[in-house]
Short mmCIF file of C-alpha atoms and ligand atoms in Angstrom, two decimals:
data_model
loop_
_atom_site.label_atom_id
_atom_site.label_comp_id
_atom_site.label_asym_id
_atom_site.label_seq_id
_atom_site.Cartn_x
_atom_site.Cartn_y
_atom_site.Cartn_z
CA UNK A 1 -16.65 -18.88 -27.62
CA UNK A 2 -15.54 -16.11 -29.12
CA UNK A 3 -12.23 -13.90 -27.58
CA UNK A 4 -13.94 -10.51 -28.08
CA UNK A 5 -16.68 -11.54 -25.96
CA UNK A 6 -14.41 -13.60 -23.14
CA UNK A 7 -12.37 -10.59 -22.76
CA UNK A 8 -15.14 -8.22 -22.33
CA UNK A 9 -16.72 -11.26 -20.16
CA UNK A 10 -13.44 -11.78 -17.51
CA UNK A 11 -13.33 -8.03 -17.35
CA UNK A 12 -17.05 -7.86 -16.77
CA UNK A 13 -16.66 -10.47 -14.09
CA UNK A 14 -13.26 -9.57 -13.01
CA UNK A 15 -14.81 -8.20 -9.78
CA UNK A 16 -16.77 -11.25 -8.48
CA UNK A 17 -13.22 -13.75 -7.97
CA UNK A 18 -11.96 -10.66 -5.63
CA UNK A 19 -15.08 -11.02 -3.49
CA UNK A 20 -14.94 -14.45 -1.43
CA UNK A 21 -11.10 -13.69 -1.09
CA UNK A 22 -11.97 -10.26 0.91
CA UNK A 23 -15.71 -12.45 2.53
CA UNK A 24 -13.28 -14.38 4.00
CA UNK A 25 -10.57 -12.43 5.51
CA UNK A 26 -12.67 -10.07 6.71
CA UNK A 27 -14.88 -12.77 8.62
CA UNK A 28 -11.45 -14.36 9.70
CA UNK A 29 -11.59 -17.64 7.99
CA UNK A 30 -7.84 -18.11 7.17
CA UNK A 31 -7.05 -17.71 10.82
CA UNK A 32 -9.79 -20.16 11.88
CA UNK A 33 -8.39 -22.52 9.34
CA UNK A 34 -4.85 -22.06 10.87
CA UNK A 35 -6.13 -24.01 14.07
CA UNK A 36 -7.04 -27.43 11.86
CA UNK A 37 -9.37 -28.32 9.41
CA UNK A 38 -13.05 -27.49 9.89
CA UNK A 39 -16.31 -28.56 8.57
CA UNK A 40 -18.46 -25.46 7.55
CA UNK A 41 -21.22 -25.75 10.38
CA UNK A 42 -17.97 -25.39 12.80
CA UNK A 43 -16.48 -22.80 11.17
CA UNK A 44 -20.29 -21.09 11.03
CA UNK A 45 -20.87 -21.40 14.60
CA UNK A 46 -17.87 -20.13 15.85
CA UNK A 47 -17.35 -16.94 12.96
CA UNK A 48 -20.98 -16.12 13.58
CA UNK A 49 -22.20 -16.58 10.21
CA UNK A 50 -24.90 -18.91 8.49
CA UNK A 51 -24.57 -21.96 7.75
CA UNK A 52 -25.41 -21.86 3.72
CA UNK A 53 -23.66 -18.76 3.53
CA UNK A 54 -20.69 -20.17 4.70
CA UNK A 55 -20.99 -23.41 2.76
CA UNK A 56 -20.90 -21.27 -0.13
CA UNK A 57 -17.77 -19.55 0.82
CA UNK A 58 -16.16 -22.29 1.75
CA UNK A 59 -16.53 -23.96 -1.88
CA UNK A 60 -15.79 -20.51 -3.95
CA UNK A 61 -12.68 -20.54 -1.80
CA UNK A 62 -11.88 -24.08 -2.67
CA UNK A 63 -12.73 -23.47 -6.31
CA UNK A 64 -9.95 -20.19 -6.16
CA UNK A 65 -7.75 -22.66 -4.91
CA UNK A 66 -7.49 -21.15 -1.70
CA UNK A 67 -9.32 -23.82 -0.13
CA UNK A 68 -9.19 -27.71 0.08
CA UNK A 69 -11.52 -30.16 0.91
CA UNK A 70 -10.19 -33.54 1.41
CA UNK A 71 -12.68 -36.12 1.34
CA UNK A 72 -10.59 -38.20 3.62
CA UNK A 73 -11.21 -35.64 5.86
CA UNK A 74 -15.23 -36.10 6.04
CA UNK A 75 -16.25 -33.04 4.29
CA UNK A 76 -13.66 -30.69 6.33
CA UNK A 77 -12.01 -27.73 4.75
CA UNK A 78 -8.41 -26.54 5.31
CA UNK A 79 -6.50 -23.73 4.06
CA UNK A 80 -4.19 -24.53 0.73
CA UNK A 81 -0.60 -23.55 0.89
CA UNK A 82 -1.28 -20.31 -0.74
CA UNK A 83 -3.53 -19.54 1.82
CA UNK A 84 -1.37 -20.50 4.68
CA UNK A 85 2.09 -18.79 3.43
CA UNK A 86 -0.28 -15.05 2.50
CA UNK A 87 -3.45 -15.00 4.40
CA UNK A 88 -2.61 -16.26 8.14
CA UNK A 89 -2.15 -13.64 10.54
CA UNK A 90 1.07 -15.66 11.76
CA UNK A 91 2.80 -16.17 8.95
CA UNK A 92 6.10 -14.24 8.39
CA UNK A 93 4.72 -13.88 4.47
CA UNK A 94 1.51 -12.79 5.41
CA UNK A 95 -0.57 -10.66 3.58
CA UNK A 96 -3.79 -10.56 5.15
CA UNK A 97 -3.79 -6.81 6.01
CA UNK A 98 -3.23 -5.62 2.34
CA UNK A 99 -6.17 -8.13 1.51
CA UNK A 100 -8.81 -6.66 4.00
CA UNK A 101 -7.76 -3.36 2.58
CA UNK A 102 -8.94 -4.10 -0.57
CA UNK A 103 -11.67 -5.96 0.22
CA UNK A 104 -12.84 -2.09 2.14
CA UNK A 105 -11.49 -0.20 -1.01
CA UNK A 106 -13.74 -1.99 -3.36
CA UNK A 107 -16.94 -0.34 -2.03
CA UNK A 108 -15.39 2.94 -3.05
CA UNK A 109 -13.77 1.79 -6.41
CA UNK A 110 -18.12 0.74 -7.02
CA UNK A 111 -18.76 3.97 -7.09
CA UNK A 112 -16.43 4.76 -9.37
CA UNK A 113 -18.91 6.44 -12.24
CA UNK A 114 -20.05 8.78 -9.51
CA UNK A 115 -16.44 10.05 -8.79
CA UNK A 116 -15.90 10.18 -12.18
CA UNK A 117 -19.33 12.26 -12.55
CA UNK A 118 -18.69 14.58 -9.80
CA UNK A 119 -14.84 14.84 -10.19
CA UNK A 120 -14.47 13.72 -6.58
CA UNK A 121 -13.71 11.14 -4.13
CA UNK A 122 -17.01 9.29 -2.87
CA UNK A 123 -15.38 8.09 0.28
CA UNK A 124 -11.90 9.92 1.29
CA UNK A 125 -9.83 7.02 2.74
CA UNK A 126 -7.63 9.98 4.72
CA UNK A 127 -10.17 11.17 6.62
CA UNK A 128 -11.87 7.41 7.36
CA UNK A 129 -8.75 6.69 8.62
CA UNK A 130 -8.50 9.47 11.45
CA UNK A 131 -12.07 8.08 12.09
CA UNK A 132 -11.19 4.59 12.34
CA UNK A 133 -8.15 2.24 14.70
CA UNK A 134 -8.69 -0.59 12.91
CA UNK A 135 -8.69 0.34 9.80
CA UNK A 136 -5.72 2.58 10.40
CA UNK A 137 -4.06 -0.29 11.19
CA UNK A 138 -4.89 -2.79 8.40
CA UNK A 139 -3.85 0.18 6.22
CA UNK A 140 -0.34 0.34 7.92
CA UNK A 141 0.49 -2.95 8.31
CA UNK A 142 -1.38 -3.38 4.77
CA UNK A 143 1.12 -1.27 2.81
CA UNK A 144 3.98 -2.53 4.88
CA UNK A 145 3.20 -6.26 3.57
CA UNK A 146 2.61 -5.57 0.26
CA UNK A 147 5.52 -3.09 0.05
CA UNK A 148 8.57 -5.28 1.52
CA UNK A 149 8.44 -7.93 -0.82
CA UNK A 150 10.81 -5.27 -3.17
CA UNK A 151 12.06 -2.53 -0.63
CA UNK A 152 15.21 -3.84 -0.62
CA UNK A 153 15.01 -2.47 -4.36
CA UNK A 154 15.24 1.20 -3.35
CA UNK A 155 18.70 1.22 -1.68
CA UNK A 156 20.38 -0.71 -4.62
CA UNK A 157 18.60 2.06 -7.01
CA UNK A 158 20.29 5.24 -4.64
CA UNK A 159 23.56 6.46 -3.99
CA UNK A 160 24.32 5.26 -0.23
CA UNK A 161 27.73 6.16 0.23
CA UNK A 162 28.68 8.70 3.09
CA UNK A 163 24.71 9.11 4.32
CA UNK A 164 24.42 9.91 8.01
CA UNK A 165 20.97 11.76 8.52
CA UNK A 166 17.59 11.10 6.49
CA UNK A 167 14.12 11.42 7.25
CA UNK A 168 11.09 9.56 5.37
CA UNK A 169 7.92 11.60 4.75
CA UNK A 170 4.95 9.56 5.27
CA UNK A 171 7.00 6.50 5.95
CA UNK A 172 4.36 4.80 7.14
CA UNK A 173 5.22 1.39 9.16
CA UNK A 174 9.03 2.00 8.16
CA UNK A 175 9.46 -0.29 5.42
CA UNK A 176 11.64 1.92 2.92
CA UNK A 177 13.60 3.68 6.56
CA UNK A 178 14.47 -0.66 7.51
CA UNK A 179 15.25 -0.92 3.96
CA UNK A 180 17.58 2.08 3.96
CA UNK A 181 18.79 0.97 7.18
CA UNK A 182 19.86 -2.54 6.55
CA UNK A 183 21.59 -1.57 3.29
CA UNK A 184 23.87 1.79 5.09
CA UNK A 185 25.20 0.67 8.78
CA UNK A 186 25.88 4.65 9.95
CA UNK A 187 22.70 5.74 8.71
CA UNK A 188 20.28 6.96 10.94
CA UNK A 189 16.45 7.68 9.64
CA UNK A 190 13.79 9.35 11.25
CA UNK A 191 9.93 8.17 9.80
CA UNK A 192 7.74 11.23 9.86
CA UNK A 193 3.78 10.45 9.72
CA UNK A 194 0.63 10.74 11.39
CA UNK A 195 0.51 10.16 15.08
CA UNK A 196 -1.53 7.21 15.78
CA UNK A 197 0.78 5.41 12.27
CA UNK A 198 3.66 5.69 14.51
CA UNK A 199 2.45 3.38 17.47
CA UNK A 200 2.90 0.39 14.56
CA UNK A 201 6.03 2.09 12.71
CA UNK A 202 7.66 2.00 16.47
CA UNK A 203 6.55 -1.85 17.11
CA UNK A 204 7.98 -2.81 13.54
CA UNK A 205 11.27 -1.52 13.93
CA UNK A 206 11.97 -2.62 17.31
CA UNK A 207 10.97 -5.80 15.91
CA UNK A 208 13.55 -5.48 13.18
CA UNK A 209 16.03 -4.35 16.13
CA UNK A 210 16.77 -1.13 14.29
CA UNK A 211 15.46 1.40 16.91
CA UNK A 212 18.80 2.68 17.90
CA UNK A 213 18.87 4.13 14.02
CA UNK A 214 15.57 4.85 13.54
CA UNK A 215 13.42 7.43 15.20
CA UNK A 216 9.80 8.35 14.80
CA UNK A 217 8.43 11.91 14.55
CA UNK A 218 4.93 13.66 14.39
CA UNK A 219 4.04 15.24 11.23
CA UNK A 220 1.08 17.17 8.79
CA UNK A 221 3.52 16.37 6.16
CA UNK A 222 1.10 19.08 4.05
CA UNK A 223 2.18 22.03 6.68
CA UNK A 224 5.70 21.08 9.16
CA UNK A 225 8.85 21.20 8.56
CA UNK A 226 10.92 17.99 8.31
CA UNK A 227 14.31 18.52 9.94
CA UNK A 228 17.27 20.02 9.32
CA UNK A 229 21.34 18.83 8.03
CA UNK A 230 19.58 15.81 6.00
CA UNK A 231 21.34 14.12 3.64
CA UNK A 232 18.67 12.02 2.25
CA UNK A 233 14.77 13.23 2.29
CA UNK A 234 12.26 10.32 0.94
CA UNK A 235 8.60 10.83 -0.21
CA UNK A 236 7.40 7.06 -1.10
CA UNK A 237 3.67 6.58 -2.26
CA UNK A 238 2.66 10.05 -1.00
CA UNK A 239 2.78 12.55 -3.65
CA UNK A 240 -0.15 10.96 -5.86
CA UNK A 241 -1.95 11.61 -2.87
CA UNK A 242 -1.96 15.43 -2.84
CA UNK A 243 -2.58 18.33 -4.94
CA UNK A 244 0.14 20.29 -7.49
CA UNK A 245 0.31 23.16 -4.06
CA UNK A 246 1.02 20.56 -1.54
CA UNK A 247 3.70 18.66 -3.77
CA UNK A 248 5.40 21.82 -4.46
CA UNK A 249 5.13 22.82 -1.17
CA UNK A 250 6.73 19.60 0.48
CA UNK A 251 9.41 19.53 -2.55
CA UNK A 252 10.24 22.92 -0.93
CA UNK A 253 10.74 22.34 2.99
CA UNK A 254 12.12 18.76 1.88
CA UNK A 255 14.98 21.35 0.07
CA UNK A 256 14.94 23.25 2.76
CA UNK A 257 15.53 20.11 5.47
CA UNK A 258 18.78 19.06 3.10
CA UNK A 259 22.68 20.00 3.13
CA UNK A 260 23.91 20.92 0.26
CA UNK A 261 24.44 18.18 -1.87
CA UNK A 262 21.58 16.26 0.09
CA UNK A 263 19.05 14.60 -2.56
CA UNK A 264 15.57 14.48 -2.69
CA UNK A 265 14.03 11.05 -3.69
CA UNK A 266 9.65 10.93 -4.79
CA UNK A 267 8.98 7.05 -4.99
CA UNK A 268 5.83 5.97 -6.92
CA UNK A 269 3.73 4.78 -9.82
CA UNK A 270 4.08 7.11 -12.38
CA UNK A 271 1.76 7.47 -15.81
CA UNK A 272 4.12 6.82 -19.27
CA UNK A 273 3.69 10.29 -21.32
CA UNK A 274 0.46 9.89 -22.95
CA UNK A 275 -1.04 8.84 -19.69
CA UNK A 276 -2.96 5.50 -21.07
CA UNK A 277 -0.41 2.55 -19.81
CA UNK A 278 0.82 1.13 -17.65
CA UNK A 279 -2.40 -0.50 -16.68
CA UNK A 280 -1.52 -0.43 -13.05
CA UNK A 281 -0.76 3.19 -13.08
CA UNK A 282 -3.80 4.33 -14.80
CA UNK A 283 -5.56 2.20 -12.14
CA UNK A 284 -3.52 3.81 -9.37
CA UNK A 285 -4.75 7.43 -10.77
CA UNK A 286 -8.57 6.25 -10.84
CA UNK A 287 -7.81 5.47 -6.95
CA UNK A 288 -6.67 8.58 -6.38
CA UNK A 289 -9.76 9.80 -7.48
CA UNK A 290 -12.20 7.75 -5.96
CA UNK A 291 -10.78 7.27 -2.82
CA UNK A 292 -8.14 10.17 -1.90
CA UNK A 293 -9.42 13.67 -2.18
CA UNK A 294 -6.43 15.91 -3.82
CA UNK A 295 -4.78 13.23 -5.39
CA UNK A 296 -3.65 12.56 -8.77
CA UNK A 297 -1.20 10.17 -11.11
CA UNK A 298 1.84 12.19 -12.88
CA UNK A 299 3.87 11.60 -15.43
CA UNK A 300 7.72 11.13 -14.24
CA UNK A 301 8.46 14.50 -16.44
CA UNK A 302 5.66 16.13 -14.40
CA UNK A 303 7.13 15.04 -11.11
CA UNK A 304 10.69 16.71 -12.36
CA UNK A 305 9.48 19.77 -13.07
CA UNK A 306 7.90 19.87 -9.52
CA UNK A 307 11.42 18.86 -8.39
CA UNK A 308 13.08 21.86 -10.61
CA UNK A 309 10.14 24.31 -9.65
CA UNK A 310 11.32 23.89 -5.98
CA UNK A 311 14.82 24.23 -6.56
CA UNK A 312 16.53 20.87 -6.79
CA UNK A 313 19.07 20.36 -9.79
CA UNK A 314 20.74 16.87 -11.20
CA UNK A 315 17.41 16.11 -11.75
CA UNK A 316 16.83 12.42 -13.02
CA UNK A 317 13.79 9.57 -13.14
CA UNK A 318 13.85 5.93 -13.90
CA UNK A 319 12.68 3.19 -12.67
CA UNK A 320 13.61 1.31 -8.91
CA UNK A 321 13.82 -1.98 -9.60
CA UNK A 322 11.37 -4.54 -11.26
CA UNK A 323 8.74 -3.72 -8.75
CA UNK A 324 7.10 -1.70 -11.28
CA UNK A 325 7.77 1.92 -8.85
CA UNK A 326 9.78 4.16 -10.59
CA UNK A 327 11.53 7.35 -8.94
CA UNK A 328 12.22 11.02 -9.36
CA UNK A 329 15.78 12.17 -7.52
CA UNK A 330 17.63 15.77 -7.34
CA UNK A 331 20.00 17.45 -5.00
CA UNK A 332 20.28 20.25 -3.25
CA UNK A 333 22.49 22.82 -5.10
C1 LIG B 419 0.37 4.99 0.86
S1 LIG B 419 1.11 5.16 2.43
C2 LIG B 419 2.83 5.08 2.00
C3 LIG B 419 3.66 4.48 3.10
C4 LIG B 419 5.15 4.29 2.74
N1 LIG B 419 5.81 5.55 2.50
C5 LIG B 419 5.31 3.36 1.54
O1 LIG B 419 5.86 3.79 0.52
O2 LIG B 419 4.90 2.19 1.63
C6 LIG B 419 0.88 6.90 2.76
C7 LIG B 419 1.44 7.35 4.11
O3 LIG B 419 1.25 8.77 4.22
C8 LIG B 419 0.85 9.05 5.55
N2 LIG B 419 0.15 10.33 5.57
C9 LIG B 419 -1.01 10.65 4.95
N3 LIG B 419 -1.34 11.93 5.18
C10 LIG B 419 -0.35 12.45 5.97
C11 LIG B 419 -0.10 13.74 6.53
N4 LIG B 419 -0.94 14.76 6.32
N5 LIG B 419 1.02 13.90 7.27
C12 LIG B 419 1.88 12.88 7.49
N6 LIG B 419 1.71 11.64 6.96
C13 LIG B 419 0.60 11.43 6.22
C14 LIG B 419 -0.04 7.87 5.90
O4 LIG B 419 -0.24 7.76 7.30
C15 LIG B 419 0.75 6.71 5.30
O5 LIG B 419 1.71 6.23 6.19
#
């Protein structure tokens, strides 16, 4: 076969591998697994499901590899080691929120032609997650998985010397705040977000055993005011979520919540120049569209000049670590 056509072929495809991967953590079958192998009529019965449905399911997932079937076993399928390190709810490496996330973001990202058409999200992931517990919380912990596998990245990439006070805007379940935590002993962090995200951000860090340096506060990051005598303001994997006006205008009360000398840091995925690489980032900025209204991709040059438009100076970008986020940083003059 040709490689013209088995590129345009695996991209053509690409979507169907995702598919049983996001069938079967959303119908819980890593977690059944977890309890001992089953046979599929089992597994059917108590999941809820049909039978040949779940036959099928059960042999895509052993053909991904994230299946076995021993045949010592009489026809009974356990979870492979992949699948019990990332996809069981219990295991300390677990990824099983970020997974049903995208399993619910690929019905949006199938309608991507239409955003593209009308310019607009078809299905604003802020406002289904007011709308929505569970899903708020399969975000949360979501991010949080998929983001501390590198957050210890971000304190090596800063600056940590003589910190006391910072605050982190949309800090989600915690994970950059622990991060930050761990690596500066006197530094004390408060996470600013929604307030039904806190409930989880709370649970994690007492679970980390950091809650007599980190605090919790209610925001609308887009209108309140974060603090006051900061010494460290972060913005991680927020700003591609809003418009030009609501960047500039969080650049400016993050100045504003900063002692002199204080710096700003804007955590992301940032477009190169010419906008077309990397892949993930021009990915990331089709998200935005389809599935955040307000949202859009910048360049790291873009992002300074937001930074310089609200009055930080020192301005400077670069990347974290090999994580593939990249950051924007500037003080308070
Ligand atoms: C993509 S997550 C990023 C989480 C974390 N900062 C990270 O880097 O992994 C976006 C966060 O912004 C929060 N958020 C969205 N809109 C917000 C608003 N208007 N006010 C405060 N937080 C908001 C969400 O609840 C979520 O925790």
């Amino acid at each position: 076969m040709d490689i013209p056509f088995m590129t345009l072929s695996r991209l053509a495809f690409g979507y169907w591998e995702g598919q049983p991967l996001y069938a079967m953590a959303e119908l819980g079958v890593f977690d059944a697994l977890a309890d001992g192998p089953s046979r599929a009529t089992a597994l059917a019965d108590r999941l809820n499901t049909s039978v040949d449905g779940m036959t099928r399911l059960l042999d895509a997932g052993v053909a991904l590899r994230l299946l076995t079937r021993d045949p010592e076993t009489d026809g009974r399928y356990r979870n492979s080691d992949l699948a019990a390190a990332l996809l069981t709810s219990a295991s300390p490496d677990t990824l099983i929120h970020w997974v049903r996330v995208m399993g619910r973001w690929s019905r949006p990202w199938s309608q991507l032609a239409d955003a593209v058409r009308t310019g607009r999200t078809v299905e604003d992931q802020g406002l289904r997650l007011g709308d929505d517990p569970a899903y708020m919380r399969d975000f949360i912990l979501g991010m949080h998985e998929y983001a501390r596998r590198g957050a210890a990245e971000l304190p090596r990439a800063i600056p940590l010397g003589g910190l006391r006070r910072a605050a982190d805007i949309g800090g989600g379940a915690g994970t950059y705040a622990m991060a930050l935590a761990q690596a500066a002993p006197s530094l004390h962090i408060a996470v600013l977000d929604l307030k039904p995200v806190l409930e989880i951000t709370r649970a994690m860090v007492a679970e980390h055993g950091l809650s007599d340096r980190i605090s919790t506060g209610v925001i609308d990051y887009a209108h309140d005011r974060f603090g006051a005598d900061l010494d460290l303001v972060l913005m991680s994997n927020v700003l591609h979520q809003e418009s030009d006006t609501v960047c500039l205008s969080m650049l400016g009360r993050a100045r504003d919540a900063l002692t002199p000398g204080g710096r700003v840091v804007v955590q992301g995925h940032f477009v190169q120049p010419d906008r077309t690489g990397p892949l993930f980032a021009t990915l990331h900025n089709l998200s935005a569209l389809a599935l955040w209204s307000g949202g859009h991709s910048r360049t790291l040059q873009e992002m300074a000049d937001l930074a310089a438009r609200a009055g930080f100076t020192d301005i400077s970008h670069g990347p974290v670590g090999k994580s593939g986020l990249s950051m924007v940083t500037g003080l308070r003059a």
